[in-house]
mmCIF file of C-alpha atoms and ligand atoms in Angstrom:
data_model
loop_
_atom_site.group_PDB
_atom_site.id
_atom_site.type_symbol
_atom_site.label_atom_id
_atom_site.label_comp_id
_atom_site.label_asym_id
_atom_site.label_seq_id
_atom_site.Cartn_x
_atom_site.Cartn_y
_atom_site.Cartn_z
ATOM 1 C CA UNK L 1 10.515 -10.131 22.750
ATOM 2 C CA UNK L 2 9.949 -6.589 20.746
ATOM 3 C CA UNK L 3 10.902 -6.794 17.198
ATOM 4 C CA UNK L 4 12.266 -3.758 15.335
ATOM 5 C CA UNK L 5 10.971 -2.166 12.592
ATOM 6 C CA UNK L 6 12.873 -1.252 9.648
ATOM 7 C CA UNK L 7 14.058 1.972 10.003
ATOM 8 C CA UNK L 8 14.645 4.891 7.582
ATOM 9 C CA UNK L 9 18.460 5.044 7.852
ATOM 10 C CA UNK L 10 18.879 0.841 7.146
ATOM 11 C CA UNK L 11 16.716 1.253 3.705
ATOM 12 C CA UNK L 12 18.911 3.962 2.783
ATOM 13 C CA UNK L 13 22.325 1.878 3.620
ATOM 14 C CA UNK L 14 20.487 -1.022 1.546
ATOM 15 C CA UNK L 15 20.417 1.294 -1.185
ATOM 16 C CA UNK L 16 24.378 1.831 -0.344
ATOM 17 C CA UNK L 17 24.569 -1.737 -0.344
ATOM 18 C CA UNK L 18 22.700 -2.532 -3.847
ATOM 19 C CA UNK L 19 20.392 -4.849 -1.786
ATOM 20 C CA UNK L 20 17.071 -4.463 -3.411
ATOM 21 C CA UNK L 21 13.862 -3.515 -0.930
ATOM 22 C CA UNK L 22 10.787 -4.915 -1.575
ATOM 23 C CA UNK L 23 7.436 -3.172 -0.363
ATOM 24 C CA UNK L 24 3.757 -4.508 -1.309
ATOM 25 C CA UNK L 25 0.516 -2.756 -0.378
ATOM 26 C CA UNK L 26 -1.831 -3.862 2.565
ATOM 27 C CA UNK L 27 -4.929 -2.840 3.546
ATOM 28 C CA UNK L 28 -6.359 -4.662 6.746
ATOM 29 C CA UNK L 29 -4.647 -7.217 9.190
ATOM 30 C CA UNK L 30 -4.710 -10.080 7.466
ATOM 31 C CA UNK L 31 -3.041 -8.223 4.041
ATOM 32 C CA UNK L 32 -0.558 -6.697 6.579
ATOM 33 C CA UNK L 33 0.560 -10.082 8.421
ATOM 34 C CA UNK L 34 1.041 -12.020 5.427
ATOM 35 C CA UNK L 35 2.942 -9.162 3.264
ATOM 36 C CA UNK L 36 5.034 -8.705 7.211
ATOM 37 C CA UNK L 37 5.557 -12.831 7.963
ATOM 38 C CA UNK L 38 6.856 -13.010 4.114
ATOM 39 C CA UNK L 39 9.754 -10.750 4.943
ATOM 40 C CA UNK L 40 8.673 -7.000 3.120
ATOM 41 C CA UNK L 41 11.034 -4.590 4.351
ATOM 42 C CA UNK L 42 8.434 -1.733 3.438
ATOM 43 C CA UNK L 43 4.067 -2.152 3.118
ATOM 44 C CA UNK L 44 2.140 0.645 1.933
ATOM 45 C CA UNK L 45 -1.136 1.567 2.447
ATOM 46 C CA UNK L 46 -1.875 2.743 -0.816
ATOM 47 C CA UNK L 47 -4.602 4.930 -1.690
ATOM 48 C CA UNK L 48 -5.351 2.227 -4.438
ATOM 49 C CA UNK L 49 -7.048 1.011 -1.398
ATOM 50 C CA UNK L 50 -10.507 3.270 -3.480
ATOM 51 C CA UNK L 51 -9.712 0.726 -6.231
ATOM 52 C CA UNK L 52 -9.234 -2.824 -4.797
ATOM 53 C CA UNK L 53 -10.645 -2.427 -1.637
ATOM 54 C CA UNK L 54 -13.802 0.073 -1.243
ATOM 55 C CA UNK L 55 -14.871 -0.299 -5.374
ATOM 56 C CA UNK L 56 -14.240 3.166 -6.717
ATOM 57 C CA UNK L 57 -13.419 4.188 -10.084
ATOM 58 C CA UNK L 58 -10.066 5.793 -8.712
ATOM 59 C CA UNK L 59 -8.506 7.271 -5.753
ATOM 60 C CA UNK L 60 -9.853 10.332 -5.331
ATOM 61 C CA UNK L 61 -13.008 9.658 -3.190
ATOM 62 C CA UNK L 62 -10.376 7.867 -0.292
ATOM 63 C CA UNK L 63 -10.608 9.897 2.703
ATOM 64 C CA UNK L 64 -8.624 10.505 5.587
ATOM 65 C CA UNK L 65 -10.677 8.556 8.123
ATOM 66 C CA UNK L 66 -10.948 5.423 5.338
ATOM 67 C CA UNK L 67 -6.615 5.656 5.523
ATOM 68 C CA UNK L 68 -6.537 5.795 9.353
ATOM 69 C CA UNK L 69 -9.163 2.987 9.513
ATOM 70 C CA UNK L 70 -7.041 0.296 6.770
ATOM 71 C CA UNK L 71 -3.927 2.129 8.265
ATOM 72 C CA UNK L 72 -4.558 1.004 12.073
ATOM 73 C CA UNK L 73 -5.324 -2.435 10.917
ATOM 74 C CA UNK L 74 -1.759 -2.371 8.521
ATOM 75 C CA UNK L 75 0.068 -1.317 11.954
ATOM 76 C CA UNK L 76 -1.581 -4.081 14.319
ATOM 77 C CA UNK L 77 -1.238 -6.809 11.968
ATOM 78 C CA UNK L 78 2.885 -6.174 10.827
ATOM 79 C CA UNK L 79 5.731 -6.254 13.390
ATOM 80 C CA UNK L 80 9.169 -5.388 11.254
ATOM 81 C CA UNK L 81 8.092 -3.877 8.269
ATOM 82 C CA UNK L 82 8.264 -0.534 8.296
ATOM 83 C CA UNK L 83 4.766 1.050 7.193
ATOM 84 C CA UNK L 84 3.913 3.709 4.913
ATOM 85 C CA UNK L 85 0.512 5.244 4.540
ATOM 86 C CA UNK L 86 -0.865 7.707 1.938
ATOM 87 C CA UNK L 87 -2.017 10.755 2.426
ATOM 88 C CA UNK L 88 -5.240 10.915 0.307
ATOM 89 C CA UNK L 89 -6.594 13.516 -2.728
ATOM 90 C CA UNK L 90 -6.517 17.498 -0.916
ATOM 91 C CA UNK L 91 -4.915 16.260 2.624
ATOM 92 C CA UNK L 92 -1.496 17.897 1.633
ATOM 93 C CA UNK L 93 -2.318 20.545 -1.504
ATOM 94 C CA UNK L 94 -4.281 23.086 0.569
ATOM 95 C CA UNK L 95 -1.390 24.663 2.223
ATOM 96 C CA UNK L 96 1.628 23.404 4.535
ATOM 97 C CA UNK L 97 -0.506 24.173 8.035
ATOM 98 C CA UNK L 98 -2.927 21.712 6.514
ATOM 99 C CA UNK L 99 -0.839 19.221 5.301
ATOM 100 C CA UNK L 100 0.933 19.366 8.976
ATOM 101 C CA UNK L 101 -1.859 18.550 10.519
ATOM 102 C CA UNK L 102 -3.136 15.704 8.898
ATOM 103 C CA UNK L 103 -0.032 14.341 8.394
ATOM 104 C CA UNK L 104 0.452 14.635 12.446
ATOM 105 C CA UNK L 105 -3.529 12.906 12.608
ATOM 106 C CA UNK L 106 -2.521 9.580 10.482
ATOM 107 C CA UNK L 107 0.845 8.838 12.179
ATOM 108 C CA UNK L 108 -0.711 9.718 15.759
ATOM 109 C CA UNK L 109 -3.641 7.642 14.955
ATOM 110 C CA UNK L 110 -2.134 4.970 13.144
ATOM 111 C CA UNK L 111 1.398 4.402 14.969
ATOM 112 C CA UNK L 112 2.794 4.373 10.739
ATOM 113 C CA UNK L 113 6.339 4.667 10.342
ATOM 114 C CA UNK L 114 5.959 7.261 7.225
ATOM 115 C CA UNK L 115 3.922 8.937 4.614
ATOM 116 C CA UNK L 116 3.344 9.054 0.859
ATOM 117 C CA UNK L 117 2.513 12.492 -1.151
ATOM 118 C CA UNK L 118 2.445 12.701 -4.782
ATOM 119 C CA UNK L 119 4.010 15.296 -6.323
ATOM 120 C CA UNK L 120 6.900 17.492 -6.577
ATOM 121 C CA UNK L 121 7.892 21.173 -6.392
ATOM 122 C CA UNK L 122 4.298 21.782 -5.900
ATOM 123 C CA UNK L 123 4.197 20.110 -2.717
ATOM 124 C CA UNK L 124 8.026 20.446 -1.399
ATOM 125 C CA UNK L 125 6.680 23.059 1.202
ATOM 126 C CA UNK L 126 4.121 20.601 2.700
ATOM 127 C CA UNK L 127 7.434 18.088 2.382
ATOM 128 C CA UNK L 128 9.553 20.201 4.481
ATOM 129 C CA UNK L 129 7.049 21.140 7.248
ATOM 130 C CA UNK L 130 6.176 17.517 7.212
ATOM 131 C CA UNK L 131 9.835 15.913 7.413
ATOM 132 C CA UNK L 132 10.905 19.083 9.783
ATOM 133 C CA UNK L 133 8.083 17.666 12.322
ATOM 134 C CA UNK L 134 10.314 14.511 12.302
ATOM 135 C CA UNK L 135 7.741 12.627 10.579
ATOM 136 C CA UNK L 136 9.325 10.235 7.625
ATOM 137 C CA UNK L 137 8.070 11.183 4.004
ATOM 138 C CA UNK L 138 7.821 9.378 0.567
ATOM 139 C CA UNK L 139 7.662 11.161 -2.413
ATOM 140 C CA UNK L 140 5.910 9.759 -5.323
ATOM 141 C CA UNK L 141 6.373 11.126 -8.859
ATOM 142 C CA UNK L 142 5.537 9.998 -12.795
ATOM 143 C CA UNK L 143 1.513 7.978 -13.182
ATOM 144 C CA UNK L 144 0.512 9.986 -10.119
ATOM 145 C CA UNK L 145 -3.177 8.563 -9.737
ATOM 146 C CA UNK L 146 -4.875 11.724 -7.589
ATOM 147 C CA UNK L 147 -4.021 13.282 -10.633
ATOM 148 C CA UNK L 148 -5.356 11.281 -13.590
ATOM 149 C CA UNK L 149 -7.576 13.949 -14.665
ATOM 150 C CA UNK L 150 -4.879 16.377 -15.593
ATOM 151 C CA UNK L 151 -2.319 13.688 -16.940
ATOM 152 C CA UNK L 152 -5.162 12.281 -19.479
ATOM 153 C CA UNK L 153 -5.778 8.832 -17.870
ATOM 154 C CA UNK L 154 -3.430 6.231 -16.607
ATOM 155 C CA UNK L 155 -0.821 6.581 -19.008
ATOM 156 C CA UNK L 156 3.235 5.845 -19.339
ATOM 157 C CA UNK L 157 4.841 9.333 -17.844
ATOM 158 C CA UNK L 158 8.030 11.109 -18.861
ATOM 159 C CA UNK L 159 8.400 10.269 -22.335
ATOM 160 C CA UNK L 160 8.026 13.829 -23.621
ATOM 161 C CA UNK L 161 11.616 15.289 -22.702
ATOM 162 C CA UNK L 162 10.072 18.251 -21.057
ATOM 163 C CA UNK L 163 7.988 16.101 -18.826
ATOM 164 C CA UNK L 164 11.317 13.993 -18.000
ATOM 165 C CA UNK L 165 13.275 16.765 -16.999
ATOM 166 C CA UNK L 166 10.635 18.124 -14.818
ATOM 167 C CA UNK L 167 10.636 14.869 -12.848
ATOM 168 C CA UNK L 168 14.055 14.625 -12.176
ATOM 169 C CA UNK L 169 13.855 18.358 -11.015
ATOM 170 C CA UNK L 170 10.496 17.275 -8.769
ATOM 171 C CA UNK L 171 13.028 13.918 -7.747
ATOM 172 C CA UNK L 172 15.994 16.250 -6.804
ATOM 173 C CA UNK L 173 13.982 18.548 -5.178
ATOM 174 C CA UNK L 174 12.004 16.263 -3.192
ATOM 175 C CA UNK L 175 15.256 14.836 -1.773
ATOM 176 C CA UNK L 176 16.293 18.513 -0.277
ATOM 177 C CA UNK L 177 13.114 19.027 0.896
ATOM 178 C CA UNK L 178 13.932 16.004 3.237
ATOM 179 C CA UNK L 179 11.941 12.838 1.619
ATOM 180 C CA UNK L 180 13.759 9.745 2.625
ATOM 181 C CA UNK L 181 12.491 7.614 -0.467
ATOM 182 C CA UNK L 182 10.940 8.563 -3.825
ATOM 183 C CA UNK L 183 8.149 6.203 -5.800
ATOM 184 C CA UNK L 184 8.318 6.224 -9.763
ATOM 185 C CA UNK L 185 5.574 5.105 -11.435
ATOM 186 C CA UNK L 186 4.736 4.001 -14.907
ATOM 187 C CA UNK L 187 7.698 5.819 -16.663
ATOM 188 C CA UNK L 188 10.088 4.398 -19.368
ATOM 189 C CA UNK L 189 13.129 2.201 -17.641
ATOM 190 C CA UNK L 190 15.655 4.925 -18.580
ATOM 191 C CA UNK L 191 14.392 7.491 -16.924
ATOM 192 C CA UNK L 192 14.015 5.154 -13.566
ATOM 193 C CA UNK L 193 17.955 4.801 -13.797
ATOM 194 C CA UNK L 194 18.701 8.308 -14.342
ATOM 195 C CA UNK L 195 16.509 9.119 -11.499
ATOM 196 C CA UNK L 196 18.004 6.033 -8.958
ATOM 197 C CA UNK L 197 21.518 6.805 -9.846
ATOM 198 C CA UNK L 198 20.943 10.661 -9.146
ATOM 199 C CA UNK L 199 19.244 10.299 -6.006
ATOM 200 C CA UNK L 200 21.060 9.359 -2.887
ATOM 201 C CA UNK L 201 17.562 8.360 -0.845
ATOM 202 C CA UNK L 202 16.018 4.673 -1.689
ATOM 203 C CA UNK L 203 13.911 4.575 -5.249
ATOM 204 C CA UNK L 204 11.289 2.600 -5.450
ATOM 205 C CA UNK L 205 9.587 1.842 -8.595
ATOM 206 C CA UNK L 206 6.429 0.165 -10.008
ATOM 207 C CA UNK L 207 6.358 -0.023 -14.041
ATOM 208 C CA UNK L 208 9.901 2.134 -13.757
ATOM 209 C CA UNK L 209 12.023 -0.552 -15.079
ATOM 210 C CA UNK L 210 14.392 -2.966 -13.352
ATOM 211 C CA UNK L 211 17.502 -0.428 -12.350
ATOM 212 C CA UNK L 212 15.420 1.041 -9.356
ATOM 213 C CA UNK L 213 16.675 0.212 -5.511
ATOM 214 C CA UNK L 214 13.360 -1.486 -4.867
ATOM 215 C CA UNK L 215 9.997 -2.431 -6.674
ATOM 216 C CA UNK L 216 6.616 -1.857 -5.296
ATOM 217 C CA UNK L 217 3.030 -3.491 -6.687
ATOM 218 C CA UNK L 218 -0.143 -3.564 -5.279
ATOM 219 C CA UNK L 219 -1.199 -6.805 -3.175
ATOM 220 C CA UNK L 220 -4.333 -8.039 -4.627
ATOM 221 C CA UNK L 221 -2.599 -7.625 -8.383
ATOM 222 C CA UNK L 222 0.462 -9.835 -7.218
ATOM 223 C CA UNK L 223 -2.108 -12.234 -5.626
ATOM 224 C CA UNK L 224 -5.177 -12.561 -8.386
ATOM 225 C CA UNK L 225 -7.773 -10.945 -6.152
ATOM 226 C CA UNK L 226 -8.832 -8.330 -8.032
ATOM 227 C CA UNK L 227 -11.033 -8.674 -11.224
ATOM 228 C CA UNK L 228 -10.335 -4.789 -12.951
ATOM 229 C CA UNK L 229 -7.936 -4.033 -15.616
ATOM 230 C CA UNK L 230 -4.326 -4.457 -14.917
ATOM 231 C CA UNK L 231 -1.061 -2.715 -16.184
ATOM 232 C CA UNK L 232 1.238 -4.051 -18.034
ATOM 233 C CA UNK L 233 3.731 -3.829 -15.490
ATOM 234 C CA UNK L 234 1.870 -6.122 -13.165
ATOM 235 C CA UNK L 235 3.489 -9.533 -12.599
ATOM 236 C CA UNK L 236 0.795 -11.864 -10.643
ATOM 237 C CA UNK L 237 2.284 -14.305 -8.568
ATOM 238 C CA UNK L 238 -0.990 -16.504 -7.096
ATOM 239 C CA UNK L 239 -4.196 -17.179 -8.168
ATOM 240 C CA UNK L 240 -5.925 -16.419 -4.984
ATOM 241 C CA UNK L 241 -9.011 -14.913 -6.298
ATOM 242 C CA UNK L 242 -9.970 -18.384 -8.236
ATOM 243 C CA UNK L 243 -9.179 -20.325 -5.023
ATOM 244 C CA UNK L 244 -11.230 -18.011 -2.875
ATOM 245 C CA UNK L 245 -13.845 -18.671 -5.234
ATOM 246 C CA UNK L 246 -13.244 -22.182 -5.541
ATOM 247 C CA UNK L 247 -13.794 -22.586 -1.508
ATOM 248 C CA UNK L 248 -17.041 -20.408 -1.824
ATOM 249 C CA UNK L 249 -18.696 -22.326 -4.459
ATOM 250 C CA UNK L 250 -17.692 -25.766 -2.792
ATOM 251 C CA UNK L 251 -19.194 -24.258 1.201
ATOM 252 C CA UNK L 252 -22.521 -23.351 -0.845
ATOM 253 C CA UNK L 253 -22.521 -26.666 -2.262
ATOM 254 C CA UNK L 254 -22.271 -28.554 1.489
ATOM 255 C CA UNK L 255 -24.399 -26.606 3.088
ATOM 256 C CA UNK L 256 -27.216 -27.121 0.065
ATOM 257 C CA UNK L 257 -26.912 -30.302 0.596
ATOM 258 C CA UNK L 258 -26.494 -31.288 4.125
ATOM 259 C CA UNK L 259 -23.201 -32.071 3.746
ATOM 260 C CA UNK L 260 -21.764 -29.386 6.102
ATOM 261 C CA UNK L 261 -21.880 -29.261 9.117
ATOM 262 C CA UNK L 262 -20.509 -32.495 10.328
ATOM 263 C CA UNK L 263 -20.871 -33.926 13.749
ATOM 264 C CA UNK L 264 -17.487 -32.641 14.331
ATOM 265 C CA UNK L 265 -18.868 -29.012 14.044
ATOM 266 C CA UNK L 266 -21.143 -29.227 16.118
ATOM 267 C CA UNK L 267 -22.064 -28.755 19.897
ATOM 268 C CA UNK L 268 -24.052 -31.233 22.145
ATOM 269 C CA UNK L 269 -26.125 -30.987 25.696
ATOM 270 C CA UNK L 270 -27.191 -33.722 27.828
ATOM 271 C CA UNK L 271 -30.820 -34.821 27.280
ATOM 272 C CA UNK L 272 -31.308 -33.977 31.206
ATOM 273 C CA UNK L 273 -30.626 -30.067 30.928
ATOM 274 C CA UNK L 274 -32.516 -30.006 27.648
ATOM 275 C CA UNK L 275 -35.564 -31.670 29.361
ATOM 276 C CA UNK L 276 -35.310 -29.362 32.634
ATOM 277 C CA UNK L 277 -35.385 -26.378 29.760
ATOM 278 C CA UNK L 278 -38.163 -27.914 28.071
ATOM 279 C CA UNK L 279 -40.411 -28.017 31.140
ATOM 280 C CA UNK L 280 -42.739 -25.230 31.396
HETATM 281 O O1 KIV N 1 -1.805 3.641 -3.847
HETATM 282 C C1 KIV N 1 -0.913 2.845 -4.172
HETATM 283 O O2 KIV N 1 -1.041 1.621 -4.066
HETATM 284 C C2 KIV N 1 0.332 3.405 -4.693
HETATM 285 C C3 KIV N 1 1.277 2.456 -5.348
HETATM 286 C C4 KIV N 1 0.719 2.016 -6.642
HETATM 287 C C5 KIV N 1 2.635 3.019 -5.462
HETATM 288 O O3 KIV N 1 0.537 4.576 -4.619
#
């Protein structure tokens, strides 16, 4: 039996509906099927995937080929949530034939449901030529990592009432260009609501406060994997990084001492065939 994906148009009636919608990042199959079998409507493949993942500094060195590799991996190993994938640093800000393109090359490669730019007037051209292919988009405004150079470093957004305005402009605008959901990141709580309430497409926030239609963090911060610094908006849920560890350390410990493998591990052939192979 096929099971359906989410689909744009239920998110937004969940948002109608006050339901909350939860999306987590993913990376590879495994990520994917336990973020899918736990009952995500949404999974992202973040571009954070140059932090947790591949060991860079920050997100800028992702390429397109390293989100269609984690992306077709995401898309094998879910079945009903729907999947988002990033477009990576200079995919989308060349010019709206480029964006297009690659765009087209990560959901015809992948089989993703959507895409995530960050941005907002700036890139509402590449927005429209994207969405007017037919090709879902997520906007993604506030801490906008492929940007961290020009905003100073990973720092709270929008508290300068300039800056706020702006993104509720970039928000607005991103809706008419035809974005079907809009991430907020790192900005205070207040602007979050603002935004949500004058928005009529899903919200989805991480470090944007509680009043947003859905909340988004990145998998290996909810589970304990990864060792860098975390934001204070982080909530980890499972220690998985200690108990990965833990297994490590105790494998290494058999296997130094002849503890592993058992008999049970093991495979045997009769003493016949291994005398007929010994015979010259
Ligand atoms: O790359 C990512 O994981 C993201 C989320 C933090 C929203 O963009």
């Amino acid at each position: 039996m096929t099971v359906n994906r989410f689909t744009t148009l239920e998110l937004k009636e969940m948002k109608q509906r006050k339901e909350k919608i939860t999306m987590i990042t993913a990376y590879d199959y495994p990520t994917a099927q336990i973020a899918d079998e736990a009952g995500v409507e949404t999974i992202l493949v973040g571009d954070s995937l140059g932090n947790v993942v591949l060991g860079y500094d920050n997100t800028l060195a992702v390429t397109l080929n390293d989100m269609i590799h984690h992306g077709k991996a995401v898309v094998r190993g879910s079945k009903r949530a729907f999947v988002i994938i990033d477009m990576p640093f200079l995919t989308y800000q060349i010019n709206s034939e480029d964006a297009l393109r690659n765009a087209g090359r990560i959901i015809q490669e992948t089989g993703a449901q959507g895409l995530k730019l960050e941005g907002g007037v700036e890139i509402a051209e590449a927005v429209k030529g994207i969405t007017s292919a037919g090709i879902p988009v997520v906007g993604h405004l506030g801490l906008t990592p492929q940007s961290v150079g020009q905003l100073g470093g990973y720092k709270v957004q929008g508290k300068d009432p300039q800056v706020a305005r702006k993104m509720i402009k970039d928000a607005l605008t991103l809706e008419d260009a035809g974005a079907f959901m809009v991430v907020l990141e790192c900005i205070p709580w207040q602007l979050g609501k603002v935004i949500t309430e004058k928005l009529s497409i899903p919200v989805i926030g991480i470090g944007a406060g509680a009043y947003c239609d859905g909340q988004v963090l990145v998998f290996h911060d909810v589970m304990g994997i990864y060792a860098g610094k975390r934001p204070k908006f982080v909530k980890q849920y499972a220690a998985a990084r200690d108990e990965m560890k833990k297994g490590v350390e105790a494998y290494i410990s058999e296997v130094r001492q002849g503890t592993y493998p058992e008999e049970k591990h093991t495979f045997t052939m009769s003493e016949e065939i291994l005398e007929i192979a010994l015979k010259e």
